[in-house]
PDB file of C-alpha atoms in Angstrom:
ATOM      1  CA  UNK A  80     132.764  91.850  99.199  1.00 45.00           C
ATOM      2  CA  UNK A  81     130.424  89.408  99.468  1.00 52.00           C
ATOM      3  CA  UNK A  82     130.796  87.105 102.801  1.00 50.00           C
ATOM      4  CA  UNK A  83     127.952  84.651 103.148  1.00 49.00           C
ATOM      5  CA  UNK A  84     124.345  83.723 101.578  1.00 52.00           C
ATOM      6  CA  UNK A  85     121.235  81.715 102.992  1.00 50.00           C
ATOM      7  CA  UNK A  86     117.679  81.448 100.965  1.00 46.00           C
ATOM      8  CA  UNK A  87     115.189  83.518 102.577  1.00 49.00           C
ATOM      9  CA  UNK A  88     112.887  86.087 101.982  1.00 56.00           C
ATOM     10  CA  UNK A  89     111.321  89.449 103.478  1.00 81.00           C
ATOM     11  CA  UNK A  90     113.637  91.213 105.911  1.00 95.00           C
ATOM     12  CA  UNK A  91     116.829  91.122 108.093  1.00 97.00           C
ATOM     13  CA  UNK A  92     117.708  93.032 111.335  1.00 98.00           C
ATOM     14  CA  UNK A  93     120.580  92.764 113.612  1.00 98.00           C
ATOM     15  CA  UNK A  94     120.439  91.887 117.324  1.00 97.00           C
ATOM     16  CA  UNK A  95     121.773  95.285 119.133  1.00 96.00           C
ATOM     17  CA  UNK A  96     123.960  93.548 121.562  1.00 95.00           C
ATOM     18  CA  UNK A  97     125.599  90.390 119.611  1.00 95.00           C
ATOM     19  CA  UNK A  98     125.800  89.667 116.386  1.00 94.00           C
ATOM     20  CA  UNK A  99     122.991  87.657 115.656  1.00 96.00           C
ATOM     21  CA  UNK A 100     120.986  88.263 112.476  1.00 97.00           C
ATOM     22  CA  UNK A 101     117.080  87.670 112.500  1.00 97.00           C
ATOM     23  CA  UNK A 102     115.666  87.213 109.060  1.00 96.00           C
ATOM     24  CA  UNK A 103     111.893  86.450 107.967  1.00 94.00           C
ATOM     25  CA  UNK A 104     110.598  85.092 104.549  1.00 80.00           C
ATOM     26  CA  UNK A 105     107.343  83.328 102.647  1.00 85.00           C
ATOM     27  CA  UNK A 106     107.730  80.434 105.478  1.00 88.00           C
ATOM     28  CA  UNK A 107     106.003  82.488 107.754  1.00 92.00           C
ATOM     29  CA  UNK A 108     108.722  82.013 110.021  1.00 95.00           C
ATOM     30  CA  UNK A 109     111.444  84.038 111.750  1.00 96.00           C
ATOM     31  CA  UNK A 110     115.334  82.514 111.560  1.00 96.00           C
ATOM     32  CA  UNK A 111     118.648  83.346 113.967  1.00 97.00           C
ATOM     33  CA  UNK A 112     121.796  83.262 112.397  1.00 96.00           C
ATOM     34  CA  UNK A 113     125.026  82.957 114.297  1.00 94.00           C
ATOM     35  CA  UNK A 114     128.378  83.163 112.785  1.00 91.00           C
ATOM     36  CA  UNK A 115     130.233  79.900 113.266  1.00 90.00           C
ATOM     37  CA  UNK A 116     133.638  79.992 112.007  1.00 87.00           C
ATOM     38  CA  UNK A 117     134.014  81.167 108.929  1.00 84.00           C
ATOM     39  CA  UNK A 118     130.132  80.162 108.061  1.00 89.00           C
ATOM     40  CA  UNK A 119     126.542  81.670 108.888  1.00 92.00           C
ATOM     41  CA  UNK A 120     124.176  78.656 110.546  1.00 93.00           C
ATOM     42  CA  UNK A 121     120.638  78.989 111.640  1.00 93.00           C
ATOM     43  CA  UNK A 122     120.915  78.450 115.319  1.00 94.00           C
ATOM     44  CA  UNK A 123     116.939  78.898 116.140  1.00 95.00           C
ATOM     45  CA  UNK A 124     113.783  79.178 114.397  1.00 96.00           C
ATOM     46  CA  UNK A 125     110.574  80.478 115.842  1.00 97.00           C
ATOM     47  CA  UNK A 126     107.224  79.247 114.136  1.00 95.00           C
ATOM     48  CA  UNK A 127     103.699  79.617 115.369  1.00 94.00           C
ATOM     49  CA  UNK A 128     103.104  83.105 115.450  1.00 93.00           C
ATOM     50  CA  UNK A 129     101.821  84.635 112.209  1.00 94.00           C
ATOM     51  CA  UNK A 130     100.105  82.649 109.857  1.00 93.00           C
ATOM     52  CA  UNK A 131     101.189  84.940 106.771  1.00 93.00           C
ATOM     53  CA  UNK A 132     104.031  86.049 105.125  1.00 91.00           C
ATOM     54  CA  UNK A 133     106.146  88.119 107.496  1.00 94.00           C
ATOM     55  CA  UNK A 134     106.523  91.436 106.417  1.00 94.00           C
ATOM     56  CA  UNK A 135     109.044  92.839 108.459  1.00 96.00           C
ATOM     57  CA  UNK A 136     111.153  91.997 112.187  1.00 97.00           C
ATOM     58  CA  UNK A 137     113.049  94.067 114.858  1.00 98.00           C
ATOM     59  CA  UNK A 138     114.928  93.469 117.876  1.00 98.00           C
ATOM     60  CA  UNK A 139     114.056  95.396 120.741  1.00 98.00           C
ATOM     61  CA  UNK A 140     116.941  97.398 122.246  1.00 97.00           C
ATOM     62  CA  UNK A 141     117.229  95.473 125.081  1.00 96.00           C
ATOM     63  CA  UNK A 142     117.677  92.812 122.500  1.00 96.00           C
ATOM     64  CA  UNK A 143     115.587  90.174 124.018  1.00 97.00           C
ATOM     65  CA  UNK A 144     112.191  90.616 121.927  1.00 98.00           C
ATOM     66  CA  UNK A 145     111.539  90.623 118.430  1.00 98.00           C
ATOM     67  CA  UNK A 146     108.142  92.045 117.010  1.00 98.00           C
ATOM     68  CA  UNK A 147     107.472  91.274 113.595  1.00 97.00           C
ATOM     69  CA  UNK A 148     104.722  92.946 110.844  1.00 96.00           C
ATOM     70  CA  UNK A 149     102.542  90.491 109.132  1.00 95.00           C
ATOM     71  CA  UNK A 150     100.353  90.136 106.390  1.00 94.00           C
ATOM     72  CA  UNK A 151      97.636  88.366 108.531  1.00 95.00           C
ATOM     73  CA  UNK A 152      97.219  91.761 109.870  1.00 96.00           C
ATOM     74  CA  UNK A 153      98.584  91.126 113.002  1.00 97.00           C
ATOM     75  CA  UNK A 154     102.215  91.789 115.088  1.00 97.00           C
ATOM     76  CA  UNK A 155     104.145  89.206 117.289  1.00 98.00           C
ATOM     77  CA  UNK A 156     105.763  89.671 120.205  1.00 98.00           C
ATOM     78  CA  UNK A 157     109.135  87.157 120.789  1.00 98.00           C
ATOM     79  CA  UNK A 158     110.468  86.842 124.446  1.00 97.00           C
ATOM     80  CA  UNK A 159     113.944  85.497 125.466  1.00 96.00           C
ATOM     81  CA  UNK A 160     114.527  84.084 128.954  1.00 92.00           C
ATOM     82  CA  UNK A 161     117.530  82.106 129.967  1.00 89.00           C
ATOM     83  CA  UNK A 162     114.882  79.654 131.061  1.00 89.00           C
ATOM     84  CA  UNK A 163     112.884  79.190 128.688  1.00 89.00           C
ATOM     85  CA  UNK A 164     114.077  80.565 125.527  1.00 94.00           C
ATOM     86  CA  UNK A 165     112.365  81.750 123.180  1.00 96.00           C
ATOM     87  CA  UNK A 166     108.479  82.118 123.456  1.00 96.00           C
ATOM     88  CA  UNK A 167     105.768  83.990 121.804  1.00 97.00           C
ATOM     89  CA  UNK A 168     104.592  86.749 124.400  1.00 96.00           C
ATOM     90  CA  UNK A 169     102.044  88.335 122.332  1.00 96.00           C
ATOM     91  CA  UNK A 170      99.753  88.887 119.327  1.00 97.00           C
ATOM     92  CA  UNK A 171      98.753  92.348 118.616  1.00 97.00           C
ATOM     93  CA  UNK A 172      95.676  92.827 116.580  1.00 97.00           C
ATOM     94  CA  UNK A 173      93.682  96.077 115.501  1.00 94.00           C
ATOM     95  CA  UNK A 174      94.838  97.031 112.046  1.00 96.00           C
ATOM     96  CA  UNK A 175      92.436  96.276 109.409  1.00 95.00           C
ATOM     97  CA  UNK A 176      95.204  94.913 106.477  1.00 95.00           C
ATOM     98  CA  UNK A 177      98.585  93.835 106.508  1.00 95.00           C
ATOM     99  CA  UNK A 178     100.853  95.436 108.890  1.00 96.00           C
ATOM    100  CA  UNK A 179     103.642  96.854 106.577  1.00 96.00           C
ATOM    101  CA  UNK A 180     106.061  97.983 109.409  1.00 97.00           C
ATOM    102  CA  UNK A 181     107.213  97.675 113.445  1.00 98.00           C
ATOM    103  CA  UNK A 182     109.732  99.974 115.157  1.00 98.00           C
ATOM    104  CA  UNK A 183     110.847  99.964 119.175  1.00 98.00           C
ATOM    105  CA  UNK A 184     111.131 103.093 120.716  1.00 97.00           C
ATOM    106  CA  UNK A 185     115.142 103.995 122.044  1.00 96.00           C
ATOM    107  CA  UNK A 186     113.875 103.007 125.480  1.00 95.00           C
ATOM    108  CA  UNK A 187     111.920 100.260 124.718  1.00 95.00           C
ATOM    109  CA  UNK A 188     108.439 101.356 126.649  1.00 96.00           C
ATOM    110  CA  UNK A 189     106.856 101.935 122.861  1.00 98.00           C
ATOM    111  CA  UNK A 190     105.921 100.013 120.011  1.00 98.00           C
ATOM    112  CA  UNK A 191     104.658 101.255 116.815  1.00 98.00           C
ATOM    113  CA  UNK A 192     103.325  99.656 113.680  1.00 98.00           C
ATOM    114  CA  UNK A 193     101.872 100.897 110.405  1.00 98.00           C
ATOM    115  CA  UNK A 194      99.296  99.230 108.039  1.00 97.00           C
ATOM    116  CA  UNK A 195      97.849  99.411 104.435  1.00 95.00           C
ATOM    117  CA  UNK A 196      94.822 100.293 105.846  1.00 97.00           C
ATOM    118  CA  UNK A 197      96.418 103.976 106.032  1.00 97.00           C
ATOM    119  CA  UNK A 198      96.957 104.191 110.563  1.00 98.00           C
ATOM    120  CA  UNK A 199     100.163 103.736 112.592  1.00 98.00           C
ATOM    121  CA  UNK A 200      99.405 102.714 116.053  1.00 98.00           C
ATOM    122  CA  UNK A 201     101.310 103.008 118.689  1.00 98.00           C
ATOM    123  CA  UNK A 202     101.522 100.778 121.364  1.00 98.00           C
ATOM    124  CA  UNK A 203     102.594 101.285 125.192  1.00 97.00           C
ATOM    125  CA  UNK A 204     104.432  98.794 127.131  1.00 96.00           C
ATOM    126  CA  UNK A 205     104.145  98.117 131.000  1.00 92.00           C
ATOM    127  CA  UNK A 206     104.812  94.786 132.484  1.00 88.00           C
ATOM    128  CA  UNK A 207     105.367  93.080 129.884  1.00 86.00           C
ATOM    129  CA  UNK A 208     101.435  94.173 128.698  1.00 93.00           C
ATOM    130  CA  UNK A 209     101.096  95.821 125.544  1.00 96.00           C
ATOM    131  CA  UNK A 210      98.382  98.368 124.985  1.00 96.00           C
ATOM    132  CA  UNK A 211      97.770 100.697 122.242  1.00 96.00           C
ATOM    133  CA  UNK A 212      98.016 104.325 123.193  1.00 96.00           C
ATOM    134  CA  UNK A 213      96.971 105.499 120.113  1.00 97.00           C
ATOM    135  CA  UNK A 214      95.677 105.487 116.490  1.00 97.00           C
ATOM    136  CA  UNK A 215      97.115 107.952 114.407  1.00 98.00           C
ATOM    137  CA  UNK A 216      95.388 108.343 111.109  1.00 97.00           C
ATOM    138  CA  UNK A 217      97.196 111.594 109.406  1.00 97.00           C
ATOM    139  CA  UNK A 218      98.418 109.576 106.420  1.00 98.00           C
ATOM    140  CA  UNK A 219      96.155 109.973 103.120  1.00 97.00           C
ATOM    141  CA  UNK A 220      97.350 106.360 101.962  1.00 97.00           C
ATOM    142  CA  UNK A 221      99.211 102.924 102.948  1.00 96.00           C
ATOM    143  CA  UNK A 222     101.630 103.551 105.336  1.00 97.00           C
ATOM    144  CA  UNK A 223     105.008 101.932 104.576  1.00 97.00           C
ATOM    145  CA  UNK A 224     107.299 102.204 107.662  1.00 98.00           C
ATOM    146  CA  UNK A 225     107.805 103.222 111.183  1.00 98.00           C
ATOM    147  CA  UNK A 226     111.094 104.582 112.514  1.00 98.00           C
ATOM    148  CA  UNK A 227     111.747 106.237 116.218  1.00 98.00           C
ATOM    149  CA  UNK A 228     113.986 108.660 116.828  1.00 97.00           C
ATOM    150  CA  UNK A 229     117.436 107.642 117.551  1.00 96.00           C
ATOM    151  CA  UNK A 230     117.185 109.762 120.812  1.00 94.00           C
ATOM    152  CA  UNK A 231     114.548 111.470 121.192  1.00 93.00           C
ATOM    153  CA  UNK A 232     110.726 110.837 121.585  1.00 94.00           C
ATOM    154  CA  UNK A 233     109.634 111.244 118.053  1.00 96.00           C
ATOM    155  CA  UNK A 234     108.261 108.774 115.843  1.00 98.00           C
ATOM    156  CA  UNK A 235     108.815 109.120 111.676  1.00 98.00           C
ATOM    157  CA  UNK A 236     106.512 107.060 108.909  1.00 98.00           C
ATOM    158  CA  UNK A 237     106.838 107.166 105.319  1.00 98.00           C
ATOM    159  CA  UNK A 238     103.776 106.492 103.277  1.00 98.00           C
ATOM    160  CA  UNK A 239     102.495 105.846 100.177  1.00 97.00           C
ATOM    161  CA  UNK A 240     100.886 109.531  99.772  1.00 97.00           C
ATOM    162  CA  UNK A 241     104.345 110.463  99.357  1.00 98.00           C
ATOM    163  CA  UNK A 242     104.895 112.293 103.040  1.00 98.00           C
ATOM    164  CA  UNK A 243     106.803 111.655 105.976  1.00 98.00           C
ATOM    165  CA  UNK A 244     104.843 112.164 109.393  1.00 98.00           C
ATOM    166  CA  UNK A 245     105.972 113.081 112.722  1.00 97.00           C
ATOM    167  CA  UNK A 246     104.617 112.140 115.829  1.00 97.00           C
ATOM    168  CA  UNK A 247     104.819 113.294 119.331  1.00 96.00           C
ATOM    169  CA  UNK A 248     103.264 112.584 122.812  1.00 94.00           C
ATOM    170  CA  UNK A 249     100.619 114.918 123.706  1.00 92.00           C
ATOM    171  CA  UNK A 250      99.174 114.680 126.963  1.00 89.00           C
ATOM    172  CA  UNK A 251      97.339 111.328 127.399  1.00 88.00           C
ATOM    173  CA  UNK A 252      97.762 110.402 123.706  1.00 93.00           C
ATOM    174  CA  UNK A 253      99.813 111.316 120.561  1.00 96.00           C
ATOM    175  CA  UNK A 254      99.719 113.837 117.782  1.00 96.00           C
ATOM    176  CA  UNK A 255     101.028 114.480 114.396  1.00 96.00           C
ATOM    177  CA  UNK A 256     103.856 117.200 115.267  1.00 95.00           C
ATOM    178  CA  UNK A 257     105.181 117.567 111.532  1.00 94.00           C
ATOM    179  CA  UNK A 258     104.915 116.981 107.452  1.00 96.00           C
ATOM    180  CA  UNK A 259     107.344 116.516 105.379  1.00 96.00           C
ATOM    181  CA  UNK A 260     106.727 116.511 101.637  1.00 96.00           C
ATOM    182  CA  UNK A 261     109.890 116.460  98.743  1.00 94.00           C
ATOM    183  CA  UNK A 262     109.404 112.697  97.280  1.00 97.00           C
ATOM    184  CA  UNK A 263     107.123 112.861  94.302  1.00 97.00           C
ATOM    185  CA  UNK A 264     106.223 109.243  94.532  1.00 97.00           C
ATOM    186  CA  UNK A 265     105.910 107.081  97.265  1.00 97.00           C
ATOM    187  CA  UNK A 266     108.354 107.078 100.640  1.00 98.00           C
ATOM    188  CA  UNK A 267     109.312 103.878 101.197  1.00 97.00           C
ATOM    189  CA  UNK A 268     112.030 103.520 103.823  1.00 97.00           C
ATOM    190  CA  UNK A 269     114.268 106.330 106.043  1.00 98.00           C
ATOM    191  CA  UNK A 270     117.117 105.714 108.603  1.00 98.00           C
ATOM    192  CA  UNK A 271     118.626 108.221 110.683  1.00 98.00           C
ATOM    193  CA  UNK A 272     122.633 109.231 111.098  1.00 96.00           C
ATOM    194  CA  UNK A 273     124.218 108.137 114.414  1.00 93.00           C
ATOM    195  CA  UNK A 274     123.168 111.289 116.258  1.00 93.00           C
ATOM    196  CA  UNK A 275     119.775 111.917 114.888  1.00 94.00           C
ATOM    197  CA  UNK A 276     120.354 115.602 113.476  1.00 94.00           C
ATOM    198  CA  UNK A 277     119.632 114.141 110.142  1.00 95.00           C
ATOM    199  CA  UNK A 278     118.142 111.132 108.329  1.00 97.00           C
ATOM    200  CA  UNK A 279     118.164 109.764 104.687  1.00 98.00           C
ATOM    201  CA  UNK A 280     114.489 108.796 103.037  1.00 98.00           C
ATOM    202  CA  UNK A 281     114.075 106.713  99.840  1.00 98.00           C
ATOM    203  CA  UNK A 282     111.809 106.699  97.435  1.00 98.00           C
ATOM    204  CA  UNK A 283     109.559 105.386  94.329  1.00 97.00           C
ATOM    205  CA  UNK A 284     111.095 108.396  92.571  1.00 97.00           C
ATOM    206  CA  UNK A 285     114.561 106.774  92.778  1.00 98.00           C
ATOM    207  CA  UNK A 286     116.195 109.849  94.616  1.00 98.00           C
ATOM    208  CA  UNK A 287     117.269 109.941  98.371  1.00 98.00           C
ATOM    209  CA  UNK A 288     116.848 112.944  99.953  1.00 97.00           C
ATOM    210  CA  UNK A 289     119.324 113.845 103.172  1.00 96.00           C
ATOM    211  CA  UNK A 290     116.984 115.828 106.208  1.00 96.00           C
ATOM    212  CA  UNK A 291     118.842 118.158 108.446  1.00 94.00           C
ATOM    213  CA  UNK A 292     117.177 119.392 111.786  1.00 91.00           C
ATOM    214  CA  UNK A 293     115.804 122.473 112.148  1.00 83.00           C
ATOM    215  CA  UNK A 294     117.393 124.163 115.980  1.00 74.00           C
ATOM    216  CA  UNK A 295     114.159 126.311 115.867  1.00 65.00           C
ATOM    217  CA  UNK A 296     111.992 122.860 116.126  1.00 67.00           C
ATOM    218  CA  UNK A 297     112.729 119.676 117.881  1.00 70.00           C
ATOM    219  CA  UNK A 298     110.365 118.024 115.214  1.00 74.00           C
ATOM    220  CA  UNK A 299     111.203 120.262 112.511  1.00 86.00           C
ATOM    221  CA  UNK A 300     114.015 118.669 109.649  1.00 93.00           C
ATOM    222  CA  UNK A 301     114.700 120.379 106.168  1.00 92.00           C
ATOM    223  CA  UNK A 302     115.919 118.592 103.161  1.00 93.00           C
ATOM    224  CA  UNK A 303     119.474 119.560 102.386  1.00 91.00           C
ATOM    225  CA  UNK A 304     120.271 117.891  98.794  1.00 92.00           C
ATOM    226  CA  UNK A 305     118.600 115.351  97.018  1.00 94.00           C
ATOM    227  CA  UNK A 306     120.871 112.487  96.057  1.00 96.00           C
ATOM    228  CA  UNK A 307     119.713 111.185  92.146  1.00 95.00           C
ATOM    229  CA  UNK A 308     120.879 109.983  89.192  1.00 95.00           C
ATOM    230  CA  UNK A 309     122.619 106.613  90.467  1.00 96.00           C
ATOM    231  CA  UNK A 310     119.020 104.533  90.609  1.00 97.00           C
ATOM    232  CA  UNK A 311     117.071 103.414  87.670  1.00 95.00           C
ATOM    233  CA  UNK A 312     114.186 101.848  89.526  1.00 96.00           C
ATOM    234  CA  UNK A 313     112.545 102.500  93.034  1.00 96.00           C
ATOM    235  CA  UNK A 314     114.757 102.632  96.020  1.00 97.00           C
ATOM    236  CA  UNK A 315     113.264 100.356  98.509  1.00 97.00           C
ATOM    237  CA  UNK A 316     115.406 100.589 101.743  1.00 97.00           C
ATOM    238  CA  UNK A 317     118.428 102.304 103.680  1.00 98.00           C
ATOM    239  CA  UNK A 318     120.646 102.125 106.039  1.00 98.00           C
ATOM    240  CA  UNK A 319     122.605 104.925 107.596  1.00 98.00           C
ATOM    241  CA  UNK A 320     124.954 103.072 109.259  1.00 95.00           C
ATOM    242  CA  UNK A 321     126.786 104.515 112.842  1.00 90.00           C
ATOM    243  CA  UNK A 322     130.088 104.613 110.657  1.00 92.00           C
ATOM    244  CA  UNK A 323     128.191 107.527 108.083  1.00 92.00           C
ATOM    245  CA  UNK A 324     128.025 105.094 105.260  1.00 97.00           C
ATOM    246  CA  UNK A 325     124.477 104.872 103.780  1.00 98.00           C
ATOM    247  CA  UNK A 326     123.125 101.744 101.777  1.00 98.00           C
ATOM    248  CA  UNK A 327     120.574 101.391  99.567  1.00 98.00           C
ATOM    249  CA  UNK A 328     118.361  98.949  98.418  1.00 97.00           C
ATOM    250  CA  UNK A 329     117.162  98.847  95.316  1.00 96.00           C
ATOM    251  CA  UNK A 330     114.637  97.145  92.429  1.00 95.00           C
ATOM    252  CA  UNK A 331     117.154  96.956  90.156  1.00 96.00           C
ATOM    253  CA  UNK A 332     119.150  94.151  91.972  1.00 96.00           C
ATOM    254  CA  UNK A 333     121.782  95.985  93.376  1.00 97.00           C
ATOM    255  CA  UNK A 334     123.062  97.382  96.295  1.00 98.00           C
ATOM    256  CA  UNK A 335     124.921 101.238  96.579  1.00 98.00           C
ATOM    257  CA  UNK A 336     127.310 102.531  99.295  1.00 97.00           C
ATOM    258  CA  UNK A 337     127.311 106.012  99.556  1.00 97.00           C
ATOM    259  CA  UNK A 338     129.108 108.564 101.982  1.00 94.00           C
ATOM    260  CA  UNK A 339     129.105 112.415 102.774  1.00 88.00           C
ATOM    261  CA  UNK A 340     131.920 114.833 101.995  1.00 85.00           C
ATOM    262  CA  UNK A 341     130.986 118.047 103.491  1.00 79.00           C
ATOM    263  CA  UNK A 342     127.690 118.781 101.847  1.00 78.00           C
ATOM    264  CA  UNK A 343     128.475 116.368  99.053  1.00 86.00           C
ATOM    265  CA  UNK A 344     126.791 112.922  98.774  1.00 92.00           C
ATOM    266  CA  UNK A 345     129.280 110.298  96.748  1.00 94.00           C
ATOM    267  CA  UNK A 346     128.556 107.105  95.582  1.00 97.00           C
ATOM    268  CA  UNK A 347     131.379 104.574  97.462  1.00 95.00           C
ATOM    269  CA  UNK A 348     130.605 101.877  96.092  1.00 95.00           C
ATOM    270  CA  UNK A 349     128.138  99.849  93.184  1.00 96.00           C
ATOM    271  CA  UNK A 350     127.115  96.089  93.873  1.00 96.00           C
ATOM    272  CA  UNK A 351     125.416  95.255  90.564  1.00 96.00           C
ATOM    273  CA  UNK A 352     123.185  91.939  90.996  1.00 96.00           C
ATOM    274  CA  UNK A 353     123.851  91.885  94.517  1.00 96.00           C
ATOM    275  CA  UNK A 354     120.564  89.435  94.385  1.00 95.00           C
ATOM    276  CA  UNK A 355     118.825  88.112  91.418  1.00 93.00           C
ATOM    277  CA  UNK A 356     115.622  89.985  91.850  1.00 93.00           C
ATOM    278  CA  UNK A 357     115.029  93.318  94.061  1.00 94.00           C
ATOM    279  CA  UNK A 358     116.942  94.236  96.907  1.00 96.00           C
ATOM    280  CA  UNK A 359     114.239  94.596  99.564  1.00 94.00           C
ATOM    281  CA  UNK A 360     115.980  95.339 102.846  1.00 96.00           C
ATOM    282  CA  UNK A 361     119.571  96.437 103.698  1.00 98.00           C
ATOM    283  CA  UNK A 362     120.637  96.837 107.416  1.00 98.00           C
ATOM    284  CA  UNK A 363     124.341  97.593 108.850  1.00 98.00           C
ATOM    285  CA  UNK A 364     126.204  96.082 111.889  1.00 96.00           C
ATOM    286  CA  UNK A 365     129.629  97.688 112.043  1.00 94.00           C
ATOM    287  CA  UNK A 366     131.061  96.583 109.183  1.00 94.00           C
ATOM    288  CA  UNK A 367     128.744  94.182 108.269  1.00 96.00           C
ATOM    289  CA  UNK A 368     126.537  94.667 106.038  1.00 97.00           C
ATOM    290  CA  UNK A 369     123.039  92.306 105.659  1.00 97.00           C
ATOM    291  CA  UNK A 370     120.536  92.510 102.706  1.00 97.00           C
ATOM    292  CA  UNK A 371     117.800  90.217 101.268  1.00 95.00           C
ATOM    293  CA  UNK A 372     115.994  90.165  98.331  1.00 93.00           C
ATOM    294  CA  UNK A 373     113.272  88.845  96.080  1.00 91.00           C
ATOM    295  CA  UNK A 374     115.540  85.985  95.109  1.00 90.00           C
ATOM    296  CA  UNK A 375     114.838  84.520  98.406  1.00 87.00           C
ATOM    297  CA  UNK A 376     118.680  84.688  99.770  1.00 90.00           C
ATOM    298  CA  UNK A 377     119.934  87.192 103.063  1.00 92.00           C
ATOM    299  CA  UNK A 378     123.384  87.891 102.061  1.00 94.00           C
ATOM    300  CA  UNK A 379     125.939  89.318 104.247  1.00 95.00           C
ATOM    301  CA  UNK A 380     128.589  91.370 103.076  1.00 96.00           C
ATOM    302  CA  UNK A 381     131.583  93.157 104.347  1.00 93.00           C
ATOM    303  CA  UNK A 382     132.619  96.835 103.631  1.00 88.00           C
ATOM    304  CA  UNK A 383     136.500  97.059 103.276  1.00 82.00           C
ATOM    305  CA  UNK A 384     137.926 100.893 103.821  1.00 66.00           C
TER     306      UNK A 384
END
């Protein structure tokens, strides 16, 4: 059911150690929301960082930084101190058009982003300095997101050449460990299960497809069953959330819960005109589940079992 709405637009991520929900839009802004009763308020705003449209944010795992993707090219760093607050840390620049995408690694000491202009960079982290470790350029076309591993060192992007890339550390610098091909149109989004022995991509082609790992390969995954037939228009996000539901987001306004019965994939659950334009990001928290859309609103909805 649906629990609470604000207008925004762009993306939505949850704080990993309260629930706090950070939510970007045209305003070139990033907003907090704490829960407050019964009601969702916007308890901080942070402005005079990027100077576009915000394309994306995340939390850090320690939860006390938020990097966002930009179309001004560029990614900011957000710092939380007791002291201080909030503050902007850093601006990363190097990619040549809008950054599409930023992802933390598990243990915080990496930073990656991804660009139209076809790279994903990856950027190393000591004392608080951020410097890029490498360039990785193995994508044909616009890269659309970044996702680390759940556990292990391994970084995943999803382009618009209709791959998904794996990346490892090698030596001094990073290389391309693995290629995944399956979508026949673009990869937009993918999300891994709790564990990381699988993950869920979605697609321009409307179809998820559900990736099992390979024991002969750490990097190595194999699509087990393609989920389509419930979409009519391009799936632009997912969620795998920690309880095994997955949740899609999609351009034809709604939203789909979907879970796993042995080697089954089921719809749960159909949210027709969840928002009144595409569904551009989904993102679970327990129960909780947040979206936002081209309608400008973050909605928040809980999942009753």
């Amino acid at each position: 059911k649906q629990w609470y709405q604000r207008r925004v637009r762009g993306s939505v991520d949850w704080s990993p150690i309260s629930k706090t929900l950070a939510s970007t839009g045209t305003d070139k802004s990033i907003k907090l929301w704490r829960q407050e009763g019964s009601s969702w308020v916007c308890s901080t705003t942070l402005e005079g960082g990027n100077t576009r449209t915000i394309r994306q944010v995340a939390w850090s795992p320690c939860g006390r930084k938020l990097a966002t993707a930009s179309f001004d090219s560029t990614t900011c760093i957000w710092e939380h101190s007791e002291e201080d607050g909030w503050e902007l840390a850093a601006t990363l620049e190097g990619h040549e058009n809008e950054v599409k995408s930023v992802s933390w690694s598990v243990d915080g000491d990496y930073l990656a982003s991804c660009s139209r202009d076809k790279s994903v960079w990856v950027w190393e982290i000591m004392d608080d300095e951020y410097e890029c470790a490498s360039v990785l350029q193995s994508h044909s076309q616009d890269v659309k997101k970044v996702v680390w591993h759940p556990a292990d060192p391994l970084l995943f992007s999803a382009s618009y050449d209709d791959t998904i890339k794996v990346y490892r550390e090698f030596g001094d610098d990073w290389e391309t460990a693995d290629s995944f091909a399956g979508h026949s149109s673009t990869v937009w989004g993918l999300s891994f299960n709790k564990s990381g022995d699988k993950f869920v991509s979605c697609s321009d082609d409307r179809t998820l497809r559900i990736w099992c790992k390979d024991d002969t390969k750490n990097t190595k995954y194999a699509c087990k069953s393609s989920v389509c037939g419930f979409h009519n228009r391009p799936i632009y996000d997912v969620s795998w959330g920690r309880h095994g539901y997955i949740a899609t987001a999609a351009g034809d306004n709604a939203i789909r819960v979907f879970e796993q019965q042995g080697s089954s994939v089921l719809l749960a659950h159909l949210q027709e005109d969840a928002h009144q334009g595409d569904v551009n990001c989904v993102r679970w928290k327990g129960n909780l589940l947040a979206s936002c859309g081209d309608d400008e609103t973050v909605r928040i909805w809980s999942l009753e079992t």
